[in-house]
GROMACS .gro file of C-alpha atoms in nm:
model
  144
    1UNK     CA    1   3.134 -15.578  -4.760
    2UNK     CA    2   3.230 -15.312  -4.967
    3UNK     CA    3   3.387 -15.401  -5.283
    4UNK     CA    4   3.756 -15.279  -5.173
    5UNK     CA    5   3.755 -15.418  -4.831
    6UNK     CA    6   3.993 -15.689  -4.957
    7UNK     CA    7   3.889 -16.017  -4.762
    8UNK     CA    8   4.070 -16.281  -4.767
    9UNK     CA    9   4.050 -16.618  -4.578
   10UNK     CA   10   4.288 -16.798  -4.399
   11UNK     CA   11   4.392 -17.173  -4.394
   12UNK     CA   12   4.590 -17.235  -4.057
   13UNK     CA   13   4.599 -17.458  -3.717
   14UNK     CA   14   4.441 -17.178  -3.491
   15UNK     CA   15   4.604 -17.383  -3.227
   16UNK     CA   16   4.936 -17.265  -3.336
   17UNK     CA   17   5.026 -16.925  -3.200
   18UNK     CA   18   5.199 -16.817  -3.484
   19UNK     CA   19   4.884 -16.817  -3.740
   20UNK     CA   20   4.785 -16.484  -3.734
   21UNK     CA   21   5.194 -16.341  -3.768
   22UNK     CA   22   5.098 -16.268  -4.151
   23UNK     CA   23   4.762 -16.095  -4.091
   24UNK     CA   24   4.851 -15.673  -4.091
   25UNK     CA   25   4.727 -15.514  -3.770
   26UNK     CA   26   4.696 -15.167  -3.849
   27UNK     CA   27   4.294 -15.194  -3.916
   28UNK     CA   28   3.997 -15.309  -3.731
   29UNK     CA   29   3.884 -15.703  -3.847
   30UNK     CA   30   3.588 -15.901  -3.893
   31UNK     CA   31   3.681 -16.291  -3.796
   32UNK     CA   32   3.382 -16.511  -3.882
   33UNK     CA   33   3.450 -16.856  -3.711
   34UNK     CA   34   3.118 -17.055  -3.813
   35UNK     CA   35   3.114 -17.373  -3.641
   36UNK     CA   36   3.436 -17.385  -3.508
   37UNK     CA   37   3.383 -17.364  -3.156
   38UNK     CA   38   3.232 -17.708  -3.124
   39UNK     CA   39   3.553 -17.852  -3.240
   40UNK     CA   40   3.785 -17.686  -2.947
   41UNK     CA   41   3.824 -17.698  -2.615
   42UNK     CA   42   3.718 -17.426  -2.414
   43UNK     CA   43   4.087 -17.322  -2.331
   44UNK     CA   44   4.180 -17.340  -2.709
   45UNK     CA   45   3.857 -17.122  -2.776
   46UNK     CA   46   3.950 -16.866  -2.495
   47UNK     CA   47   4.327 -16.880  -2.602
   48UNK     CA   48   4.256 -16.789  -2.989
   49UNK     CA   49   3.996 -16.522  -2.878
   50UNK     CA   50   4.228 -16.355  -2.651
   51UNK     CA   51   4.501 -16.391  -2.947
   52UNK     CA   52   4.270 -16.210  -3.239
   53UNK     CA   53   4.167 -15.941  -2.998
   54UNK     CA   54   4.535 -15.893  -2.886
   55UNK     CA   55   4.637 -15.862  -3.218
   56UNK     CA   56   4.391 -15.616  -3.410
   57UNK     CA   57   4.320 -15.279  -3.324
   58UNK     CA   58   3.952 -15.340  -3.314
   59UNK     CA   59   3.685 -15.564  -3.495
   60UNK     CA   60   3.452 -15.812  -3.445
   61UNK     CA   61   3.418 -16.193  -3.416
   62UNK     CA   62   3.107 -16.406  -3.482
   63UNK     CA   63   3.081 -16.731  -3.386
   64UNK     CA   64   2.818 -16.987  -3.301
   65UNK     CA   65   2.763 -17.058  -2.935
   66UNK     CA   66   2.625 -17.395  -2.830
   67UNK     CA   67   2.419 -17.451  -2.513
   68UNK     CA   68   2.489 -17.748  -2.308
   69UNK     CA   69   2.195 -17.923  -2.384
   70UNK     CA   70   2.282 -17.891  -2.756
   71UNK     CA   71   2.634 -18.017  -2.704
   72UNK     CA   72   2.462 -18.327  -2.492
   73UNK     CA   73   2.202 -18.367  -2.734
   74UNK     CA   74   2.461 -18.367  -3.047
   75UNK     CA   75   2.646 -18.630  -2.912
   76UNK     CA   76   2.337 -18.864  -2.895
   77UNK     CA   77   2.170 -18.772  -3.224
   78UNK     CA   78   2.153 -19.051  -3.454
   79UNK     CA   79   2.250 -18.851  -3.736
   80UNK     CA   80   2.590 -18.684  -3.611
   81UNK     CA   81   2.797 -18.985  -3.581
   82UNK     CA   82   3.094 -18.800  -3.799
   83UNK     CA   83   3.144 -18.516  -3.533
   84UNK     CA   84   3.074 -18.701  -3.208
   85UNK     CA   85   3.420 -18.771  -3.146
   86UNK     CA   86   3.574 -18.445  -3.237
   87UNK     CA   87   3.311 -18.201  -3.023
   88UNK     CA   88   3.528 -18.106  -2.762
   89UNK     CA   89   3.334 -17.756  -2.608
   90UNK     CA   90   3.163 -17.823  -2.346
   91UNK     CA   91   2.922 -17.553  -2.447
   92UNK     CA   92   2.742 -17.256  -2.237
   93UNK     CA   93   2.421 -17.156  -2.141
   94UNK     CA   94   2.449 -16.764  -2.050
   95UNK     CA   95   2.530 -16.575  -2.366
   96UNK     CA   96   2.734 -16.350  -2.216
   97UNK     CA   97   2.957 -16.644  -2.083
   98UNK     CA   98   3.243 -16.538  -2.353
   99UNK     CA   99   3.251 -16.198  -2.215
  100UNK     CA  100   3.498 -16.397  -1.916
  101UNK     CA  101   3.753 -16.479  -2.172
  102UNK     CA  102   3.898 -16.103  -2.246
  103UNK     CA  103   3.798 -15.785  -2.092
  104UNK     CA  104   3.758 -15.608  -2.432
  105UNK     CA  105   3.483 -15.881  -2.563
  106UNK     CA  106   3.125 -15.764  -2.541
  107UNK     CA  107   2.814 -15.919  -2.684
  108UNK     CA  108   2.692 -15.711  -2.967
  109UNK     CA  109   2.409 -15.943  -3.077
  110UNK     CA  110   2.274 -16.283  -2.976
  111UNK     CA  111   2.101 -16.440  -3.258
  112UNK     CA  112   1.859 -16.729  -3.171
  113UNK     CA  113   1.838 -17.012  -3.461
  114UNK     CA  114   1.496 -17.073  -3.360
  115UNK     CA  115   1.415 -16.724  -3.467
  116UNK     CA  116   1.595 -16.718  -3.768
  117UNK     CA  117   1.418 -16.752  -4.148
  118UNK     CA  118   1.611 -17.028  -4.218
  119UNK     CA  119   1.399 -17.264  -4.012
  120UNK     CA  120   1.128 -17.220  -4.315
  121UNK     CA  121   1.386 -17.488  -4.490
  122UNK     CA  122   1.371 -17.725  -4.186
  123UNK     CA  123   1.206 -18.080  -4.205
  124UNK     CA  124   0.842 -18.055  -4.090
  125UNK     CA  125   0.921 -18.186  -3.730
  126UNK     CA  126   1.213 -17.953  -3.671
  127UNK     CA  127   1.052 -17.672  -3.804
  128UNK     CA  128   0.753 -17.718  -3.570
  129UNK     CA  129   0.982 -17.761  -3.271
  130UNK     CA  130   1.155 -17.430  -3.375
  131UNK     CA  131   0.854 -17.217  -3.415
  132UNK     CA  132   0.714 -17.352  -3.102
  133UNK     CA  133   1.013 -17.263  -2.904
  134UNK     CA  134   1.084 -16.927  -3.066
  135UNK     CA  135   0.841 -16.710  -2.852
  136UNK     CA  136   1.065 -16.802  -2.523
  137UNK     CA  137   1.418 -16.685  -2.547
  138UNK     CA  138   1.520 -16.911  -2.232
  139UNK     CA  139   1.371 -17.184  -2.433
  140UNK     CA  140   1.511 -17.122  -2.754
  141UNK     CA  141   1.886 -17.092  -2.587
  142UNK     CA  142   1.857 -17.459  -2.509
  143UNK     CA  143   1.895 -17.582  -2.836
  144UNK     CA  144   2.136 -17.334  -2.992
   0.00000   0.00000   0.00000
């Protein structure tokens, strides 16, 4: 981001309709909701996205999507005990699915975790699995 972009984080309950009241509406926005979607219901996520879109004249929203399989697996993975009970989003398998939430919402880019450079830092077994599935978009989507 340019030095003069004036980024600032907002600490707020995103379910409350008033959280955007103090955010200016006179400029485009970049909203990053990293890791958020898993902890909201689909209705809550849809409502939040619609509020953001209606609040700003233009911009982009970045968030992680989780496939239905990824949500299912997360709830059964031994290392995910701390988030099992609070994971509420059911997941979606079509990356364009969120476009149904609002007519102005359009997918700009799908990023598949299996193809990202961070895979090199994964444990050996997980790294191997990601390298094997990366060539197939359909298979890669199953784990995202």
